[in-house]
GROMACS .gro file of C-alpha atoms in nm:
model
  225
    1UNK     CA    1   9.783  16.331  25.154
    2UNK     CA    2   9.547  16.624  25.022
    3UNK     CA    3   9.189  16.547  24.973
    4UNK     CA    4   9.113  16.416  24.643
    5UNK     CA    5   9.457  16.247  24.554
    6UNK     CA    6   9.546  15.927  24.476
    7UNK     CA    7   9.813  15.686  24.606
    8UNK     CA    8  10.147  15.747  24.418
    9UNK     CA    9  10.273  15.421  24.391
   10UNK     CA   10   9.936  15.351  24.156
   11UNK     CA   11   9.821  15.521  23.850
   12UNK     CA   12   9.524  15.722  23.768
   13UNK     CA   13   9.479  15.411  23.532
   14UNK     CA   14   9.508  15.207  23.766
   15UNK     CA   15   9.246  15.364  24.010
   16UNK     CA   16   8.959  15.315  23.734
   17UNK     CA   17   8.988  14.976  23.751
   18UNK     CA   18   9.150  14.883  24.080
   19UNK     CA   19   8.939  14.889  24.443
   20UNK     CA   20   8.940  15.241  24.588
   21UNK     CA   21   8.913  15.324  24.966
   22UNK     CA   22   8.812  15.631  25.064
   23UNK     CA   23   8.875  15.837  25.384
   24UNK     CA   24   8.627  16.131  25.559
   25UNK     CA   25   8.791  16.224  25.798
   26UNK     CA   26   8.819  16.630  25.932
   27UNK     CA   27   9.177  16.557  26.133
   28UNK     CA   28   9.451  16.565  25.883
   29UNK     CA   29   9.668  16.362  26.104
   30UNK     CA   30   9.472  16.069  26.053
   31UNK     CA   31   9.373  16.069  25.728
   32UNK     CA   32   9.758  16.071  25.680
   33UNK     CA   33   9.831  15.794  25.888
   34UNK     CA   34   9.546  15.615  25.712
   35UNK     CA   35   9.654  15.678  25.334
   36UNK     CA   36   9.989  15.557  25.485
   37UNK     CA   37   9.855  15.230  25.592
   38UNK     CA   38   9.642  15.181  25.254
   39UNK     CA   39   9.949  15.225  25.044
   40UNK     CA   40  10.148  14.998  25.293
   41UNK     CA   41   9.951  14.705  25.106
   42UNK     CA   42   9.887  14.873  24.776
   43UNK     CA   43   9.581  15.015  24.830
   44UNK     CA   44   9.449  15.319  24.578
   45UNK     CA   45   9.324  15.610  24.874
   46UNK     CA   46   9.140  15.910  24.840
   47UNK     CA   47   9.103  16.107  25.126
   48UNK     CA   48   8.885  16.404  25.231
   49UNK     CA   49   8.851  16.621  25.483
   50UNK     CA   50   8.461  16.648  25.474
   51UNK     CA   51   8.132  16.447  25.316
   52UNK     CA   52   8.080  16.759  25.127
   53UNK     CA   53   8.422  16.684  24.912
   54UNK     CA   54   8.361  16.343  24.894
   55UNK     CA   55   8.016  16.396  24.691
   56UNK     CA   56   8.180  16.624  24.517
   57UNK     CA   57   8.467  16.348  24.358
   58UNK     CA   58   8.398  16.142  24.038
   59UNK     CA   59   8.369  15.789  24.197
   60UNK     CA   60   8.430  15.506  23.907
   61UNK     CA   61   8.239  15.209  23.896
   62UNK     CA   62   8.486  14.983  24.065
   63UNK     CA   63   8.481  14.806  24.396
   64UNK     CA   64   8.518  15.070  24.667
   65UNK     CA   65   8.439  15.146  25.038
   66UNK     CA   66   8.428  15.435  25.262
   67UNK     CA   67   8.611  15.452  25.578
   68UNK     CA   68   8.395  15.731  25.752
   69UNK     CA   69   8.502  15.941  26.115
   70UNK     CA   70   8.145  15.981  26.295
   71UNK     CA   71   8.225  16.292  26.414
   72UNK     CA   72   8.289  16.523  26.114
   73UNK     CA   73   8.292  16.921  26.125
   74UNK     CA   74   7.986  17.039  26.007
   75UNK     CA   75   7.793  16.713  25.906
   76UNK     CA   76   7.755  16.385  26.162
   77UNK     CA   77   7.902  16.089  25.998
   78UNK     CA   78   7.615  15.882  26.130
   79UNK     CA   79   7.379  16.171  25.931
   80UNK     CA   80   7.555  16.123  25.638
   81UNK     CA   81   7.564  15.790  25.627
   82UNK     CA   82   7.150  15.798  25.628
   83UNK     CA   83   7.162  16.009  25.327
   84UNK     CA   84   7.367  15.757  25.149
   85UNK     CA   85   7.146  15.495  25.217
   86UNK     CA   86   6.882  15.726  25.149
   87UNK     CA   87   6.986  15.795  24.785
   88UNK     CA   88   7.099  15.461  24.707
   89UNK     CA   89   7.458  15.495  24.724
   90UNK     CA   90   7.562  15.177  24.727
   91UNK     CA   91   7.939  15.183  24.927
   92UNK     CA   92   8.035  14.963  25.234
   93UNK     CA   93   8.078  15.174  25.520
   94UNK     CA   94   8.313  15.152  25.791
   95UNK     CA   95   8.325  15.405  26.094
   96UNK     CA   96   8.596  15.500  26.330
   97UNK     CA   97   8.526  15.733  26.620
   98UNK     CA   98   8.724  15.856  26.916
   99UNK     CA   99   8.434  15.889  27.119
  100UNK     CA  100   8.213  15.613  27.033
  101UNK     CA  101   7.997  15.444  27.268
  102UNK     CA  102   7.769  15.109  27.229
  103UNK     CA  103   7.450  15.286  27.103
  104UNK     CA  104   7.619  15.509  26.812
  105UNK     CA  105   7.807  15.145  26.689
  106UNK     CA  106   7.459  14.996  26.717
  107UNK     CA  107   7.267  15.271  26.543
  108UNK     CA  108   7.571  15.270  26.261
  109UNK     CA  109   7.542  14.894  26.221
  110UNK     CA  110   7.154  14.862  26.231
  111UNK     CA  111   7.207  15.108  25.872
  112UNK     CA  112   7.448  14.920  25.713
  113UNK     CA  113   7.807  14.987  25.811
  114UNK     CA  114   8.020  14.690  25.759
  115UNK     CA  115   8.216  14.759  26.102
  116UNK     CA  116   8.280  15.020  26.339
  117UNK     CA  117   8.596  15.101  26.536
  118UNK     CA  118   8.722  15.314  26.830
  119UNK     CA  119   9.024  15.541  26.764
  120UNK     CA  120   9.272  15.426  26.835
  121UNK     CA  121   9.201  15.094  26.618
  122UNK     CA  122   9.501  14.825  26.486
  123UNK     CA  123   9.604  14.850  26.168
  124UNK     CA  124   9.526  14.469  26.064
  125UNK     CA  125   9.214  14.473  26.193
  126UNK     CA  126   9.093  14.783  25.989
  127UNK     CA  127   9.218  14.615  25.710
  128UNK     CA  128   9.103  14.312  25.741
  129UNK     CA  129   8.729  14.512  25.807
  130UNK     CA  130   8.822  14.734  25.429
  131UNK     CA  131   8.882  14.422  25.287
  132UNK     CA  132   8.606  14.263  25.346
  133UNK     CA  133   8.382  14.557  25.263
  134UNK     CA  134   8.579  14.582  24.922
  135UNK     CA  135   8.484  14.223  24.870
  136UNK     CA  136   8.121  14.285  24.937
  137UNK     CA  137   8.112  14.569  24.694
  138UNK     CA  138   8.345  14.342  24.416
  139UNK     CA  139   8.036  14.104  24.438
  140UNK     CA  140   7.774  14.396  24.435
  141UNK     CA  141   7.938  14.538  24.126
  142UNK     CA  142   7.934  14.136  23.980
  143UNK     CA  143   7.616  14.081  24.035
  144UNK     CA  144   7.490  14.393  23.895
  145UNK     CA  145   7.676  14.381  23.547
  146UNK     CA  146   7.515  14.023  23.542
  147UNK     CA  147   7.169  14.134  23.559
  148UNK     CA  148   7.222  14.445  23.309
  149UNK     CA  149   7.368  14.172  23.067
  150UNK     CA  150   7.123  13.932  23.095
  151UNK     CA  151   6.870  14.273  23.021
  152UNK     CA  152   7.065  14.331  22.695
  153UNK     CA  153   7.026  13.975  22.638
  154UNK     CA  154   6.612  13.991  22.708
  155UNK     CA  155   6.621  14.283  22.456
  156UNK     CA  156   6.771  14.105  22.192
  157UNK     CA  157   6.401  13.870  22.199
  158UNK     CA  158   6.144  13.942  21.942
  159UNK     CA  159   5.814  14.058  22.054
  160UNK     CA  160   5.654  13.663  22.008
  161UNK     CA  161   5.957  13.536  22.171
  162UNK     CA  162   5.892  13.806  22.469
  163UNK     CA  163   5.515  13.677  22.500
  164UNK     CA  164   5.651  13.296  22.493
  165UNK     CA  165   5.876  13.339  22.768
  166UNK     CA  166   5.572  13.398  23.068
  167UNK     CA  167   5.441  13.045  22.942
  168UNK     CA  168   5.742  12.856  22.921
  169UNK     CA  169   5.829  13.002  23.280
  170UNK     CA  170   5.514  12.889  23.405
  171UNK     CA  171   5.582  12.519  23.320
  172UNK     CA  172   5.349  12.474  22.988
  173UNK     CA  173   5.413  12.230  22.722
  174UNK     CA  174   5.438  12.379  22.358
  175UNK     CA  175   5.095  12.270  22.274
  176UNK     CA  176   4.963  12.397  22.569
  177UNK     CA  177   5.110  12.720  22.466
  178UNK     CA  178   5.023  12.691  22.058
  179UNK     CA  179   4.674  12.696  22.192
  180UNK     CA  180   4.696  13.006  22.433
  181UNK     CA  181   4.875  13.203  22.161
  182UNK     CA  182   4.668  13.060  21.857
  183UNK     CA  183   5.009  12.929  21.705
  184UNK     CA  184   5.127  12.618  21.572
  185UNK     CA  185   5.297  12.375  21.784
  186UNK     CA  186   5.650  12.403  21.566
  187UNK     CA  187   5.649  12.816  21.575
  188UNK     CA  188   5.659  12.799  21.955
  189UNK     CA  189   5.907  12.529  21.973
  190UNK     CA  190   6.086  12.736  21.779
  191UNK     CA  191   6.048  13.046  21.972
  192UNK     CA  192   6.117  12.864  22.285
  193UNK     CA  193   6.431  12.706  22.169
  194UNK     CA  194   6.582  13.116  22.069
  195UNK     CA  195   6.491  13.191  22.415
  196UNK     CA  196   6.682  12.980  22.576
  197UNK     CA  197   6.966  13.067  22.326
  198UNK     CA  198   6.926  13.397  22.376
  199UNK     CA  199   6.915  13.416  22.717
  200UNK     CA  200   7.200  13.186  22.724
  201UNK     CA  201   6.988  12.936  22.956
  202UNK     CA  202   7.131  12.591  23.016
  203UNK     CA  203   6.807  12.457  23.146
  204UNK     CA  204   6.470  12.495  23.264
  205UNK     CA  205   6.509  12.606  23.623
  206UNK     CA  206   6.847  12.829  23.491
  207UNK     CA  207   6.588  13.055  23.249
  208UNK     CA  208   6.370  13.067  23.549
  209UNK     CA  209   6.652  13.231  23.785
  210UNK     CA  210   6.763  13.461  23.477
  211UNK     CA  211   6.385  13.556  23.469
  212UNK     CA  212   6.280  13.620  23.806
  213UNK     CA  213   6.621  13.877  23.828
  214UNK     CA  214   6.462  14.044  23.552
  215UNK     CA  215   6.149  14.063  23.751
  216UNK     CA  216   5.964  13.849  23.457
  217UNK     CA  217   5.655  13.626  23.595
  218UNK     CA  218   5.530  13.309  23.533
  219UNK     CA  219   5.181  13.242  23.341
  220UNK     CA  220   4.978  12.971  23.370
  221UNK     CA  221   4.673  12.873  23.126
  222UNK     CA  222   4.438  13.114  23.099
  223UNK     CA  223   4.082  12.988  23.195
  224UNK     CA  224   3.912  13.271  23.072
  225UNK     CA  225   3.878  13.100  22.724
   0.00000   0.00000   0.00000
């Protein structure tokens, strides 16, 4: 398979939405053999022959990982993986390597890779290692459109509703927070019950989780009046 192409026996529609694995590898034998084995259980591949082409291809945002030879022509594969880290790539790594030894695996591991294997590998057990990593990424990916929904969702909250939410976070009653705010009792009961609607919060300690993912913090009384 030629760097940059997709499994035939799945769509380029398909490959949007579907997991993707991806192959660095510089031996053209084996990233054959290994686009062979991903289609085998109807896997979408793209394979390239160097990290430089694999920056270079228009990853969508679906779950993904990178199966990644250490030593690549040109640039290390442990190198490269340090750059991904580096710029916040966020793909599961797994390395193979024909001439691995226990320090390079430990190095690789101690920055993230999912799993590292010695060429030659079995089949099942690098799939069982992708699949796992294209779990981990499925839940990344989850998580992530979570908290930017629950940020659309924070938007949608008026500017009084914005200052209510530290209070109510920090455990104060709604007179307690009519008198830090100078409002009536009934206008932050109102405000309070919109946040929670807004924010789609079943309870208390739920608007608390959605709030500290949002990085919002608690406030207590303020003693300074």
């Amino acid at each position: 398979m030629q760097a940059g192409t997709t499994s035939p026996t799945i769509s380029r529609a398909e490959a949007l939405t579907g997991p993707i694995v991806y192959v660095v590898d510089d031996d053209a034998a084996v990233r054959r053999a290994l686009a062979t084995l991903m289609r085998s259980v109807e896997l979408c591949v793209e394979t390239f022959a160097s990290a430089e082409e694999f920056l270079l291809f228009s990853r969508p945002a679906v779950p993904s990982c990178l199966v990644l030879d250490v030593r690549l022509r040109g640039k290390n594969g442990l190198t490269f993986q340090k750059e991904i880290v580096d710029s916040s790539m966020h793909i599961p790594v797994v390395f193979m390597t024909g001439h691995g030894d226990i320090e390079m695996s430990v190095k690789a591991m101690k920055a993230g890779a999912t799993d590292f294997f010695a060429k030659p590998f079995r089949d099942q057990d690098m799939l069982d290692a992708i699949g796992q990593a294209l779990r981990r990424d499925k839940a990344r990916l989850e998580s992530e459109g979570a908290v930017m929904q629950l940020r659309a969702s924070y938007d949608t909250l008026s500017p009084r509703e914005k200052e209510v939410l530290p209070y109510v976070l920090g455990g104060l009653l709604n007179k307690q927070i009519a008198s830090e705010m100078n409002l009536s009792e009934i206008t932050v009961k109102v405000h309070r019950g919109q946040v929670m609607k807004k924010l789609n919060a079943r309870s208390l300690p739920d608007l608390v989780r959605k709030a500290e993912s949002l990085g919002i913090v608690p406030r207590g009384i303020d003693t300074a009046h």
